Coordinates of C-alpha atoms and ligand atoms in Angstrom, one line a residue:
M1 CA -27.2 8.5 -21.4
K2 CA -27.2 9.0 -17.7
T3 CA -24.4 10.7 -15.9
L4 CA -22.3 8.3 -14.3
K5 CA -21.1 8.7 -10.5
I6 CA -17.6 7.7 -9.0
A7 CA -16.9 7.6 -5.4
I8 CA -13.2 8.4 -4.3
Q9 CA -11.8 9.2 -1.1
K10 CA -12.2 12.8 0.1
S11 CA -9.0 13.0 1.9
G12 CA -6.5 10.7 3.0
R13 CA -3.8 8.3 1.6
L14 CA -5.8 7.4 -1.5
N15 CA -7.3 10.8 -2.5
E16 CA -4.3 12.4 -4.5
K17 CA -3.5 9.1 -6.6
S18 CA -7.4 8.8 -7.3
V19 CA -7.4 12.2 -8.6
E20 CA -4.3 11.8 -10.6
I21 CA -5.4 8.7 -12.3
L22 CA -8.6 10.3 -13.3
K23 CA -6.9 13.5 -14.6
N24 CA -4.3 11.4 -16.6
C25 CA -7.3 10.0 -18.1
G26 CA -8.1 13.5 -19.6
L27 CA -11.0 14.3 -17.3
V28 CA -11.4 17.9 -16.5
F29 CA -12.9 18.7 -13.0
D30 CA -12.3 20.8 -10.0
N31 CA -10.8 19.0 -6.9
Y32 CA -12.7 21.3 -4.5
K33 CA -11.6 20.0 -0.9
S34 CA -14.9 21.3 0.5
S35 CA -17.6 20.0 -1.8
L36 CA -19.0 16.7 -1.9
I37 CA -19.4 16.5 -5.6
S38 CA -17.4 17.7 -8.6
S39 CA -18.9 17.4 -12.3
V40 CA -16.4 16.4 -15.2
S41 CA -16.6 18.8 -18.1
N42 CA -15.6 16.5 -20.7
F43 CA -17.0 13.3 -19.9
P44 CA -20.5 12.4 -18.6
L45 CA -19.2 11.6 -14.9
E46 CA -19.7 13.1 -11.5
I47 CA -17.0 12.5 -8.9
L48 CA -18.5 12.2 -5.3
F49 CA -15.7 12.7 -2.4
L50 CA -16.3 10.3 0.5
R51 CA -15.0 8.6 3.6
D52 CA -13.1 5.4 2.2
D53 CA -15.2 3.3 4.6
D54 CA -18.7 4.2 2.7
I55 CA -17.4 3.7 -0.9
P56 CA -18.2 0.0 -1.3
E57 CA -21.7 0.4 0.1
Y58 CA -22.5 3.3 -2.0
V59 CA -21.3 1.3 -5.0
Q60 CA -23.2 -1.9 -3.8
D61 CA -26.4 0.3 -3.5
G62 CA -26.0 2.1 -6.8
I63 CA -25.7 5.3 -5.2
A64 CA -22.4 5.7 -7.2
D65 CA -21.8 3.5 -10.1
L66 CA -18.0 3.3 -9.8
G67 CA -15.5 3.7 -6.7
I68 CA -12.0 3.8 -6.1
V69 CA -11.0 2.1 -2.6
G70 CA -8.6 0.0 -1.0
E71 CA -9.2 -4.0 -1.1
N72 CA -9.1 -4.3 2.6
V73 CA -12.1 -1.7 2.9
I74 CA -14.0 -3.9 0.3
A75 CA -13.2 -7.3 2.4
E76 CA -14.0 -5.4 5.7
T77 CA -17.5 -4.1 4.6
G78 CA -18.5 -7.5 2.6
A79 CA -20.2 -5.2 0.1
K80 CA -21.3 -6.9 -3.2
V81 CA -19.4 -5.0 -6.1
S82 CA -17.8 -5.9 -9.1
Y83 CA -13.7 -5.8 -9.4
L84 CA -13.0 -3.7 -12.4
Q85 CA -9.3 -2.9 -12.0
K86 CA -6.3 -3.0 -9.9
L87 CA -4.8 0.5 -9.7
A88 CA -1.3 -0.2 -8.5
F89 CA -1.3 2.3 -5.5
G90 CA -2.1 2.3 -1.9
R91 CA -0.3 -0.9 -1.6
C92 CA -0.2 -2.5 2.0
N93 CA -0.4 -5.8 3.9
L94 CA -2.9 -6.6 6.8
K95 CA -0.8 -8.5 9.6
I96 CA -1.0 -9.8 12.9
A97 CA 1.8 -8.5 15.0
V98 CA 3.1 -9.0 18.3
Q99 CA 5.5 -7.4 20.9
N100 CA 8.9 -8.0 20.1
N101 CA 9.5 -10.0 23.5
S102 CA 6.3 -12.1 22.8
D103 CA 6.8 -16.1 23.1
L104 CA 3.8 -16.6 20.6
K105 CA 5.4 -18.8 17.8
T106 CA 2.7 -20.5 15.7
V107 CA -0.7 -19.5 14.6
E108 CA -2.1 -22.3 17.1
D109 CA -0.5 -19.9 19.9
L110 CA -3.1 -17.4 19.2
A111 CA -6.2 -19.5 20.7
G112 CA -7.4 -17.7 23.7
K113 CA -5.4 -14.5 23.1
T114 CA -6.8 -11.2 22.7
I115 CA -6.2 -9.4 19.3
A116 CA -6.9 -5.6 18.9
T117 CA -7.9 -4.6 15.2
S118 CA -10.1 -2.1 13.3
Y119 CA -10.7 -4.9 10.7
P120 CA -12.7 -7.4 12.8
V121 CA -14.5 -9.2 9.9
I122 CA -11.2 -9.9 7.9
L123 CA -9.5 -11.0 11.0
G124 CA -12.7 -13.1 12.1
K125 CA -12.7 -14.9 8.7
F126 CA -9.1 -15.5 9.0
L127 CA -9.2 -17.1 12.5
N128 CA -12.3 -19.1 11.5
E129 CA -10.4 -20.6 8.4
K130 CA -8.0 -21.5 10.8
N131 CA -10.2 -22.9 13.3
I132 CA -8.7 -20.9 16.1
K133 CA -10.7 -19.3 19.0
A134 CA -9.4 -15.8 20.0
N135 CA -10.8 -12.7 21.5
V136 CA -11.2 -9.9 18.9
R137 CA -11.2 -6.6 20.2
T138 CA -12.6 -4.0 18.0
I139 CA -11.0 -0.6 18.4
S140 CA -11.3 2.5 15.9
G141 CA -7.7 3.7 15.7
S142 CA -4.1 3.4 17.2
V143 CA -4.4 -0.3 17.4
E144 CA -0.6 -0.3 17.6
I145 CA -0.5 0.9 21.5
G146 CA -2.8 -2.1 22.3
P147 CA 0.0 -4.7 23.5
G148 CA 1.9 -1.8 25.2
L149 CA -0.9 -0.9 27.4
G150 CA -2.1 -4.4 28.4
L151 CA -5.1 -4.2 26.1
S152 CA -4.3 -7.1 23.9
D153 CA -1.8 -9.7 23.4
A154 CA -1.6 -9.0 19.5
I155 CA -2.8 -6.6 16.8
F156 CA -4.1 -7.0 13.6
D157 CA -3.6 -3.8 11.5
I158 CA -2.3 -2.3 8.0
V159 CA 1.5 -2.4 7.6
S160 CA 3.4 -0.5 4.9
T161 CA 6.8 0.5 5.7
G162 CA 6.8 -1.2 9.1
G163 CA 7.9 1.9 11.0
T164 CA 4.6 2.1 13.0
L165 CA 5.4 -1.5 14.3
K166 CA 8.9 -0.9 15.2
S167 CA 8.4 2.6 17.0
N168 CA 5.8 0.8 19.1
G169 CA 8.1 -2.3 19.9
L170 CA 6.2 -4.8 17.9
K171 CA 7.1 -7.4 15.2
S172 CA 5.5 -9.0 12.2
F173 CA 3.9 -12.4 13.1
L174 CA 1.6 -13.7 10.3
D175 CA 0.4 -12.0 7.0
V176 CA -3.1 -12.2 6.2
M177 CA -3.9 -10.2 3.3
S178 CA -2.4 -7.7 0.9
S179 CA -4.3 -4.8 -0.5
E180 CA -4.1 -2.2 -3.1
A181 CA -6.6 0.5 -4.5
V182 CA -9.1 -0.9 -7.2
L183 CA -11.7 0.3 -9.4
I184 CA -15.2 -1.1 -8.4
G185 CA -18.4 -1.0 -10.1
S186 CA -22.0 -1.6 -9.0
K187 CA -23.4 -5.1 -10.6
A188 CA -25.8 -2.8 -12.6
I189 CA -23.5 -0.8 -14.8
V190 CA -20.6 -3.1 -15.9
D191 CA -21.9 -3.2 -19.5
N192 CA -22.3 0.6 -19.7
P193 CA -20.3 2.0 -22.9
D194 CA -19.2 4.9 -20.6
V195 CA -17.6 2.4 -18.1
A196 CA -15.9 0.5 -20.9
E197 CA -14.3 4.0 -22.2
L198 CA -13.3 5.0 -18.7
L199 CA -11.8 1.4 -18.2
Q200 CA -9.9 1.7 -21.3
R201 CA -8.3 5.3 -20.6
I202 CA -7.6 4.0 -17.1
R203 CA -5.6 0.7 -18.4
S204 CA -3.8 2.7 -21.1
V205 CA -2.7 5.3 -18.2
L206 CA -1.6 2.2 -16.0
A207 CA 0.3 0.4 -19.0
A208 CA 2.3 3.8 -19.8
K209 CA 3.2 4.1 -16.1
A210 CA 4.6 0.5 -16.0
T211 CA 6.8 1.1 -19.1
K212 CA 9.5 3.8 -20.3
Y213 CA 10.2 4.9 -23.9
V214 CA 13.9 4.0 -24.8
V215 CA 16.1 5.3 -27.9
L216 CA 19.7 4.0 -28.3
N217 CA 22.4 3.9 -31.1
I218 CA 24.1 0.6 -32.0
K219 CA 26.4 -0.6 -34.3
K220 CA 24.8 -2.9 -37.1
A221 CA 26.9 -5.8 -36.1
N222 CA 25.8 -5.8 -32.6
L223 CA 21.9 -5.1 -33.5
K224 CA 20.6 -8.6 -33.2
Q225 CA 21.8 -8.8 -29.6
V226 CA 20.2 -5.5 -28.6
I227 CA 17.1 -6.3 -30.6
D228 CA 16.8 -9.6 -28.4
L229 CA 16.9 -7.7 -25.1
L230 CA 14.1 -5.2 -26.4
P231 CA 10.3 -6.4 -26.6
G232 CA 8.9 -3.0 -28.0
V233 CA 5.0 -2.8 -28.5
K234 CA 5.0 -5.0 -31.2
S235 CA 8.6 -5.0 -32.2
P236 CA 11.2 -2.5 -31.8
T237 CA 11.8 0.2 -34.2
V238 CA 15.2 0.5 -36.3
I239 CA 16.2 3.7 -38.0
P240 CA 19.2 4.1 -40.3
L241 CA 21.7 6.7 -39.0
F242 CA 23.8 9.0 -41.1
E243 CA 26.8 7.1 -40.3
E244 CA 26.4 4.1 -42.3
D245 CA 27.3 1.1 -39.8
W246 CA 25.1 2.4 -37.1
V247 CA 21.1 2.3 -36.5
A248 CA 18.9 3.9 -33.7
V249 CA 16.7 1.6 -31.9
H250 CA 13.3 2.9 -30.5
S251 CA 11.4 0.6 -28.0
V252 CA 9.7 0.1 -24.7
I253 CA 10.7 -1.5 -21.6
A254 CA 9.2 -2.4 -18.2
E255 CA 9.8 -0.3 -15.4
E256 CA 10.4 -3.4 -13.2
D257 CA 13.3 -4.7 -14.8
F258 CA 14.4 -1.3 -16.1
W259 CA 18.0 -0.9 -14.5
D260 CA 18.7 -4.8 -15.5
K261 CA 18.0 -4.0 -18.9
I262 CA 19.8 -0.9 -19.4
N263 CA 22.8 -2.7 -18.0
S264 CA 22.4 -5.2 -20.5
L265 CA 22.0 -2.8 -23.4
K266 CA 25.2 -1.2 -22.5
A267 CA 27.0 -4.4 -22.4
A268 CA 25.8 -5.2 -25.6
G269 CA 27.4 -2.0 -27.1
A270 CA 24.4 0.3 -27.0
E271 CA 25.4 4.0 -26.8
G272 CA 23.4 7.4 -26.3
I273 CA 20.8 5.7 -24.6
L274 CA 17.8 8.1 -23.8
V275 CA 14.9 7.3 -21.6
M276 CA 11.6 9.1 -21.6
P277 CA 8.4 8.6 -19.8
I278 CA 5.4 7.5 -21.7
E279 CA 1.9 9.3 -21.2
K280 CA -0.4 6.7 -22.4
I281 CA -0.3 3.4 -24.3
I282 CA -3.6 3.0 -26.1
M283 CA -4.9 -0.5 -25.6
Ligands
LIG301 O1 -10.9 9.4 6.3 P1 -11.1 8.0 5.7 O2 -12.2 7.1 6.5 O3 -11.5 8.3 4.2 O4 -9.7 7.6 5.6 P2 -9.1 6.4 6.6 O5 -8.2 7.2 7.8 O6 -9.7 5.3 7.1 O7 -7.8 5.7 5.8 P3 -6.3 6.1 5.2 O8 -6.6 7.4 4.4 O9 -5.6 6.0 6.4 O10 -6.0 4.8 4.3 C1 -7.0 4.6 3.2 C2 -6.3 3.4 2.6 O11 -5.0 3.2 2.2 C3 -6.4 2.1 3.5 O12 -7.8 1.4 3.6 C4 -5.4 1.2 2.6 O13 -6.2 0.6 1.8 C5 -4.5 2.1 2.2 N1 -3.0 2.1 2.9 C6 -1.9 2.1 2.4 C7 -3.0 2.4 4.2 C8 -1.6 2.3 4.5 N2 -0.9 2.1 3.2 C9 -1.0 2.6 5.8 N3 0.1 2.5 6.2 N4 -3.9 2.5 5.4 C10 -3.2 2.9 6.6 N5 -2.0 2.9 6.8 C11 -1.9 3.1 8.2 C12 -2.0 2.0 9.1 O14 -3.2 1.8 9.8 C13 -1.0 2.1 10.3 O15 -1.5 3.0 11.3 O16 -0.4 3.5 8.3 C14 0.3 2.9 9.7 C15 1.3 1.9 9.3 O17 2.2 2.4 8.3 P4 3.8 2.0 8.3 O18 4.3 2.5 7.0 O19 4.5 2.7 9.5 O20 3.9 0.6 8.3
LIG302 ZN1 -11.8 5.2 6.7

């Protein structure tokens, strides 16, 4: 079978996490910063290192079979690709922002105003949907300085922590889109068994990342209360302890409600709680 190609960002915000997720899938390859292509030694896959803006079209045109890129870039290029898996990193929001002292209040107030952005397609679509005629000024970078220079009344850009807006005297005005890194595939390869295998591995890595392995001791009298708090993969494992009225419980809990769960377990009488990372959960 032919060797698949996956395109990832060469350098920038998505590079490190893209490399990490592939390595966590057990793929062995060199991450040479200077080369455009790297071969995986233990899977029929080659990795192409590209500018993120080029990835959706490379995948659409079948030059790469797979790609890892932000949803914002896919939306902006309008490339026709299949979404295979959200990857839970590179999360951000695309927002319209205005100066702190701006008197713009509603979306309709944008009519006739100038908005600077590097994402004219996404912004144009949004304004169209809202039936608002505004002037979209496309600039390739540093859009946040637009209003201060008198270049625009508002900006449309990626916001993550909000620090860039704040340090340029801007405030969030409207949320237009949220984005994260996703695995995409060309329409032609979706049924490929190697893609299915890779997808399975990626999902196992993501599932493991979202959970922790927990071991605790509990008096048998309080066991039911603790079991009710713990789902486990199927159900929690209960193991007898040498001390007869105690048992050990092994389970997995979700990262997102981790501290709430731990506090509830303590309140239910759990002792000696150990928490460990999980490397993979085979789906
Ligand atoms: O060189 P190449 O073209 O490959 O990279 P690039 O410079 O175009 O993109 P890069 O590496 O900056 O971002 C890659 C992707 O990361 C984006 O397409 C988004 O999907 C995602 N992402 C996540 C972000 C951010 N967070 C982010 N904060 N992309 C950009 N920013 C910038 C934003 O443009 C603004 O200037 O960070 C600033 C705002 O950040 P805060 O934290 O101050 O709000
Ligand atoms: Zn880019």
